[in-house]
Tab-separated table of N, CA and C in Angstrom:
chain	number	residue	atom	x	y	z
A	373	MET	N	0.819	-1.189	0.000
A	373	MET	CA	0.000	0.000	0.000
A	373	MET	C	0.866	1.257	0.000
A	374	LEU	N	1.870	1.275	0.888
A	374	LEU	CA	2.743	2.439	0.970
A	374	LEU	C	3.512	2.647	-0.326
A	375	SER	N	4.034	1.561	-0.899
A	375	SER	CA	4.798	1.717	-2.136
A	375	SER	C	3.892	2.165	-3.277
A	376	LEU	N	2.631	1.756	-3.285
A	376	LEU	CA	1.690	2.207	-4.312
A	376	LEU	C	1.467	3.715	-4.197
A	377	LEU	N	1.315	4.214	-2.992
A	377	LEU	CA	1.151	5.652	-2.775
A	377	LEU	C	2.399	6.407	-3.235
A	378	ALA	N	3.568	5.884	-2.912
A	378	ALA	CA	4.813	6.530	-3.337
A	378	ALA	C	4.922	6.537	-4.860
A	379	GLN	N	4.522	5.446	-5.506
A	379	GLN	CA	4.550	5.392	-6.973
A	379	GLN	C	3.596	6.417	-7.577
A	380	ARG	N	2.430	6.539	-7.008
A	380	ARG	CA	1.467	7.536	-7.503
A	380	ARG	C	2.010	8.953	-7.345
A	381	ASN	N	2.658	9.212	-6.214
A	381	ASN	CA	3.259	10.532	-6.007
A	381	ASN	C	4.348	10.804	-7.037
A	382	ALA	N	5.175	9.809	-7.309
A	382	ALA	CA	6.241	9.981	-8.303
A	382	ALA	C	5.651	10.242	-9.687
A	383	GLN	N	4.580	9.537	-10.035
A	383	GLN	CA	3.927	9.765	-11.330
A	383	GLN	C	3.330	11.164	-11.387
A	384	HIS	N	2.661	11.555	-10.329
A	384	HIS	CA	2.037	12.882	-10.275
A	384	HIS	C	3.076	13.992	-10.435
A	385	LEU	N	4.259	13.770	-9.858
A	385	LEU	CA	5.329	14.766	-9.923
A	385	LEU	C	6.224	14.584	-11.149
A	386	ALA	N	5.889	13.592	-11.983
A	386	ALA	CA	6.640	13.299	-13.215
A	386	ALA	C	8.116	13.000	-12.935
A	387	ILE	N	8.373	12.257	-11.867
A	387	ILE	CA	9.739	11.861	-11.529
A	387	ILE	C	10.024	10.535	-12.224
A	388	LYS	N	11.056	10.509	-13.036
A	388	LYS	CA	11.377	9.318	-13.829
A	388	LYS	C	12.518	8.497	-13.229
A	389	ASN	N	13.463	9.156	-12.592
A	389	ASN	CA	14.660	8.458	-12.116
A	389	ASN	C	14.536	8.068	-10.645
A	390	ILE	N	13.513	7.292	-10.339
A	390	ILE	CA	13.273	6.876	-8.959
A	390	ILE	C	12.889	5.401	-8.940
A	391	ARG	N	13.354	4.719	-7.924
A	391	ARG	CA	12.945	3.339	-7.700
A	391	ARG	C	12.444	3.272	-6.267
A	392	ILE	N	11.234	2.788	-6.085
A	392	ILE	CA	10.600	2.756	-4.769
A	392	ILE	C	10.562	1.314	-4.285
A	393	LEU	N	11.091	1.100	-3.098
A	393	LEU	CA	11.099	-0.227	-2.496
A	393	LEU	C	10.508	-0.135	-1.101
A	394	GLN	N	9.761	-1.150	-0.738
A	394	GLN	CA	9.273	-1.245	0.635
A	394	GLN	C	9.941	-2.459	1.245
A	395	SER	N	10.575	-2.265	2.394
A	395	SER	CA	11.385	-3.328	2.969
A	395	SER	C	11.433	-3.183	4.482
A	396	ASP	N	11.761	-4.272	5.138
A	396	ASP	CA	12.054	-4.244	6.566
A	396	ASP	C	13.501	-3.785	6.687
A	397	TRP	N	13.670	-2.475	6.760
A	397	TRP	CA	14.968	-1.818	6.699
A	397	TRP	C	15.725	-2.280	5.465
A	398	PHE	N	16.809	-3.000	5.612
A	398	PHE	CA	17.650	-3.318	4.458
A	398	PHE	C	17.482	-4.754	3.968
A	399	SER	N	16.511	-5.487	4.459
A	399	SER	CA	16.384	-6.904	4.105
A	399	SER	C	16.165	-7.141	2.613
A	400	ALA	N	15.473	-6.264	1.924
A	400	ALA	CA	15.221	-6.449	0.489
A	400	ALA	C	16.281	-5.777	-0.381
A	401	LEU	N	17.318	-5.250	0.239
A	401	LEU	CA	18.295	-4.459	-0.505
A	401	LEU	C	19.661	-5.114	-0.613
A	402	ALA	N	19.781	-6.355	-0.200
A	402	ALA	CA	21.086	-7.015	-0.178
A	402	ALA	C	21.782	-6.913	-1.530
A	403	GLY	N	23.013	-6.422	-1.490
A	403	GLY	CA	23.819	-6.324	-2.698
A	403	GLY	C	23.500	-5.142	-3.595
A	404	GLN	N	22.533	-4.333	-3.238
A	404	GLN	CA	22.167	-3.183	-4.058
A	404	GLN	C	22.777	-1.918	-3.461
A	405	GLN	N	23.049	-0.948	-4.332
A	405	GLN	CA	23.578	0.324	-3.860
A	405	GLN	C	22.765	1.464	-4.442
A	406	PHE	N	22.685	2.544	-3.668
A	406	PHE	CA	21.829	3.669	-4.011
A	406	PHE	C	22.599	4.975	-3.882
A	407	THR	N	22.170	5.954	-4.652
A	407	THR	CA	22.726	7.298	-4.572
A	407	THR	C	22.184	8.018	-3.345
A	408	MET	N	20.919	7.738	-3.018
A	408	MET	CA	20.284	8.402	-1.884
A	408	MET	C	19.296	7.453	-1.221
A	409	ILE	N	19.301	7.470	0.092
A	409	ILE	CA	18.308	6.749	0.885
A	409	ILE	C	17.622	7.780	1.772
A	410	VAL	N	16.297	7.778	1.754
A	410	VAL	CA	15.499	8.691	2.573
A	410	VAL	C	14.654	7.839	3.510
A	411	SER	N	14.682	8.152	4.797
A	411	SER	CA	13.949	7.348	5.766
A	411	SER	C	13.295	8.230	6.827
A	412	ASN	N	12.107	7.836	7.222
A	412	ASN	CA	11.410	8.453	8.344
A	412	ASN	C	11.160	7.336	9.357
A	413	PRO	N	12.213	6.930	10.070
A	413	PRO	CA	12.075	5.793	10.981
A	413	PRO	C	11.392	6.186	12.284
A	414	PRO	N	10.966	5.196	13.050
A	414	PRO	CA	10.503	5.497	14.405
A	414	PRO	C	11.670	6.093	15.194
A	415	TYR	N	11.425	7.193	15.904
A	415	TYR	CA	12.523	7.831	16.641
A	415	TYR	C	12.079	8.431	17.974
A	416	ILE	N	10.897	8.109	18.422
A	416	ILE	CA	10.385	8.688	19.664
A	416	ILE	C	10.593	7.704	20.810
A	417	ASP	N	11.048	8.198	21.937
A	417	ASP	CA	11.194	7.386	23.139
A	417	ASP	C	9.810	6.972	23.624
A	418	GLU	N	9.684	5.741	24.084
A	418	GLU	CA	8.369	5.252	24.502
A	418	GLU	C	7.799	6.009	25.694
A	419	GLN	N	8.623	6.726	26.442
A	419	GLN	CA	8.158	7.510	27.587
A	419	GLN	C	7.852	8.964	27.236
A	420	ASP	N	7.996	9.342	25.983
A	420	ASP	CA	7.783	10.734	25.574
A	420	ASP	C	6.333	11.135	25.824
A	421	PRO	N	6.093	12.211	26.587
A	421	PRO	CA	4.724	12.627	26.900
A	421	PRO	C	3.935	13.100	25.673
A	422	HIS	N	4.618	13.460	24.601
A	422	HIS	CA	3.920	13.910	23.392
A	422	HIS	C	3.114	12.790	22.735
A	423	LEU	N	3.416	11.543	23.089
A	423	LEU	CA	2.667	10.418	22.522
A	423	LEU	C	1.213	10.413	22.993
A	424	GLN	N	0.929	11.154	24.043
A	424	GLN	CA	-0.427	11.213	24.585
A	424	GLN	C	-1.160	12.483	24.177
A	425	GLN	N	-0.606	13.210	23.210
A	425	GLN	CA	-1.190	14.493	22.818
A	425	GLN	C	-1.508	14.515	21.326
A	426	GLY	N	-2.510	15.285	20.980
A	426	GLY	CA	-2.825	15.543	19.572
A	426	GLY	C	-3.127	14.296	18.760
A	427	ASP	N	-2.895	14.406	17.464
A	427	ASP	CA	-3.225	13.324	16.539
A	427	ASP	C	-2.357	12.087	16.699
A	428	VAL	N	-1.152	12.242	17.255
A	428	VAL	CA	-0.278	11.073	17.373
A	428	VAL	C	-0.865	10.004	18.291
A	429	ARG	N	-1.824	10.364	19.112
A	429	ARG	CA	-2.475	9.367	19.975
A	429	ARG	C	-3.129	8.264	19.159
A	430	PHE	N	-3.445	8.541	17.910
A	430	PHE	CA	-4.161	7.586	17.074
A	430	PHE	C	-3.246	6.851	16.097
A	431	GLU	N	-1.962	7.166	16.120
A	431	GLU	CA	-0.996	6.511	15.233
A	431	GLU	C	-0.511	5.213	15.876
A	432	PRO	N	-0.153	4.214	15.065
A	432	PRO	CA	0.399	2.984	15.646
A	432	PRO	C	1.768	3.263	16.278
A	433	LEU	N	1.968	2.770	17.486
A	433	LEU	CA	3.230	3.013	18.190
A	433	LEU	C	4.428	2.481	17.417
A	434	THR	N	4.256	1.382	16.690
A	434	THR	CA	5.377	0.818	15.939
A	434	THR	C	5.897	1.769	14.873
A	435	ALA	N	5.085	2.715	14.445
A	435	ALA	CA	5.512	3.690	13.441
A	435	ALA	C	6.251	4.865	14.069
A	436	MET	N	6.206	4.976	15.395
A	436	MET	CA	6.770	6.160	16.047
A	436	MET	C	7.836	5.856	17.087
A	437	VAL	N	7.703	4.751	17.804
A	437	VAL	CA	8.525	4.481	18.979
A	437	VAL	C	9.675	3.533	18.644
A	438	ALA	N	10.856	3.873	19.160
A	438	ALA	CA	12.033	3.017	19.011
A	438	ALA	C	12.723	2.872	20.363
A	439	ALA	N	13.430	1.782	20.530
A	439	ALA	CA	14.176	1.525	21.765
A	439	ALA	C	15.351	2.492	21.887
A	440	ASP	N	16.039	2.403	23.007
A	440	ASP	CA	17.236	3.216	23.267
A	440	ASP	C	16.969	4.708	23.109
A	441	SER	N	15.962	5.188	23.813
A	441	SER	CA	15.582	6.613	23.782
A	441	SER	C	15.228	7.088	22.379
A	442	GLY	N	14.689	6.183	21.582
A	442	GLY	CA	14.279	6.524	20.222
A	442	GLY	C	15.378	6.401	19.186
A	443	MET	N	16.571	5.974	19.575
A	443	MET	CA	17.717	5.960	18.666
A	443	MET	C	17.995	4.614	18.003
A	444	ALA	N	17.386	3.528	18.457
A	444	ALA	CA	17.760	2.193	17.973
A	444	ALA	C	17.622	2.054	16.461
A	445	ASP	N	16.500	2.450	15.905
A	445	ASP	CA	16.302	2.291	14.463
A	445	ASP	C	17.176	3.252	13.667
A	446	ILE	N	17.372	4.447	14.181
A	446	ILE	CA	18.245	5.418	13.513
A	446	ILE	C	19.665	4.871	13.427
A	447	VAL	N	20.182	4.356	14.530
A	447	VAL	CA	21.539	3.801	14.548
A	447	VAL	C	21.635	2.621	13.587
A	448	HIS	N	20.637	1.759	13.584
A	448	HIS	CA	20.636	0.607	12.675
A	448	HIS	C	20.707	1.069	11.218
A	449	ILE	N	19.896	2.046	10.862
A	449	ILE	CA	19.881	2.549	9.483
A	449	ILE	C	21.226	3.171	9.124
A	450	ILE	N	21.780	3.961	10.007
A	450	ILE	CA	23.080	4.588	9.740
A	450	ILE	C	24.148	3.519	9.526
A	451	GLU	N	24.191	2.528	10.410
A	451	GLU	CA	25.202	1.475	10.288
A	451	GLU	C	25.034	0.673	9.005
A	452	GLN	N	23.811	0.294	8.683
A	452	GLN	CA	23.563	-0.543	7.507
A	452	GLN	C	23.677	0.224	6.193
A	453	SER	N	23.466	1.521	6.227
A	453	SER	CA	23.498	2.299	4.984
A	453	SER	C	24.892	2.340	4.368
A	454	ARG	N	25.912	2.120	5.149
A	454	ARG	CA	27.281	2.124	4.602
A	454	ARG	C	27.421	1.125	3.468
A	455	ASN	N	26.747	-0.008	3.569
A	455	ASN	CA	26.818	-1.034	2.529
A	455	ASN	C	25.835	-0.792	1.400
A	456	ALA	N	24.887	0.099	1.601
A	456	ALA	CA	23.822	0.303	0.612
A	456	ALA	C	23.964	1.602	-0.173
A	457	LEU	N	24.941	2.422	0.170
A	457	LEU	CA	25.137	3.697	-0.527
A	457	LEU	C	26.381	3.646	-1.409
A	458	VAL	N	26.285	4.234	-2.591
A	458	VAL	CA	27.469	4.384	-3.432
A	458	VAL	C	28.413	5.369	-2.750
A	459	SER	N	29.649	5.378	-3.159
A	459	SER	CA	30.599	6.348	-2.623
A	459	SER	C	30.076	7.759	-2.881
A	460	GLY	N	30.021	8.563	-1.841
A	460	GLY	CA	29.490	9.916	-1.964
A	460	GLY	C	27.979	9.994	-1.907
A	461	GLY	N	27.311	8.850	-1.608
A	461	GLY	CA	25.853	8.823	-1.524
A	461	GLY	C	25.342	9.547	-0.288
A	462	PHE	N	24.041	9.736	-0.251
A	462	PHE	CA	23.405	10.503	0.819
A	462	PHE	C	22.415	9.651	1.601
A	463	LEU	N	22.425	9.811	2.907
A	463	LEU	CA	21.412	9.232	3.782
A	463	LEU	C	20.689	10.393	4.444
A	464	LEU	N	19.395	10.492	4.189
A	464	LEU	CA	18.564	11.522	4.802
A	464	LEU	C	17.578	10.824	5.717
A	465	LEU	N	17.522	11.245	6.964
A	465	LEU	CA	16.548	10.629	7.862
A	465	LEU	C	15.998	11.644	8.839
A	466	GLU	N	14.759	11.416	9.182
A	466	GLU	CA	14.096	12.284	10.159
A	466	GLU	C	14.473	11.820	11.556
A	467	HIS	N	14.606	12.795	12.454
A	467	HIS	CA	14.863	12.486	13.857
A	467	HIS	C	14.271	13.604	14.704
A	468	GLY	N	14.199	13.369	15.991
A	468	GLY	CA	13.666	14.373	16.906
A	468	GLY	C	14.641	15.524	17.097
A	469	TRP	N	14.111	16.682	17.407
A	469	TRP	CA	14.957	17.873	17.544
A	469	TRP	C	15.973	17.734	18.667
A	470	GLN	N	15.678	16.935	19.671
A	470	GLN	CA	16.613	16.753	20.780
A	470	GLN	C	17.632	15.653	20.508
A	471	GLN	N	17.523	14.988	19.377
A	471	GLN	CA	18.419	13.879	19.058
A	471	GLN	C	19.569	14.283	18.139
A	472	GLY	N	19.641	15.538	17.782
A	472	GLY	CA	20.636	15.986	16.816
A	472	GLY	C	22.052	15.551	17.137
A	473	GLU	N	22.497	15.788	18.350
A	473	GLU	CA	23.871	15.431	18.722
A	473	GLU	C	24.071	13.921	18.702
A	474	ALA	N	23.106	13.163	19.202
A	474	ALA	CA	23.215	11.701	19.193
A	474	ALA	C	23.263	11.168	17.765
A	475	VAL	N	22.497	11.757	16.865
A	475	VAL	CA	22.514	11.335	15.460
A	475	VAL	C	23.866	11.666	14.835
A	476	ARG	N	24.397	12.850	15.102
A	476	ARG	CA	25.725	13.207	14.579
A	476	ARG	C	26.782	12.223	15.076
A	477	GLN	N	26.711	11.863	16.346
A	477	GLN	CA	27.671	10.908	16.902
A	477	GLN	C	27.522	9.534	16.257
A	478	ALA	N	26.293	9.127	15.974
A	478	ALA	CA	26.070	7.836	15.309
A	478	ALA	C	26.696	7.838	13.916
A	479	PHE	N	26.574	8.946	13.193
A	479	PHE	CA	27.216	9.059	11.876
A	479	PHE	C	28.738	9.000	12.014
A	480	ILE	N	29.274	9.686	12.999
A	480	ILE	CA	30.728	9.689	13.204
A	480	ILE	C	31.222	8.287	13.534
A	481	LEU	N	30.528	7.601	14.445
A	481	LEU	CA	30.931	6.247	14.833
A	481	LEU	C	30.839	5.261	13.674
A	482	ALA	N	29.880	5.479	12.780
A	482	ALA	CA	29.708	4.581	11.635
A	482	ALA	C	30.731	4.857	10.538
A	483	GLY	N	31.413	5.998	10.635
A	483	GLY	CA	32.429	6.338	9.642
A	483	GLY	C	31.848	7.000	8.448
């Protein structure tokens, strides 16, 4: 369903040089390399009080919450992207505003 929506968006925007994959992180990407990876992973700590406010109360927790203060999935993506990006490739990912330093450190540790 998600990949169908992404394909429709790409068609609507007349984007030709895009390949859309839906995967459990990198499981469907073995041996493939990309110029850019864009991800909006779960990055909220399960104790974050914002989970009880506004529209997010109705979202599935699996789409928002990650272990290790919200950093587990981000760190996994950063570590695994090294094998999935071409030299000079880009990894773009969403994270919480308070996680900036931790995300920078994860990139540094991953090389």
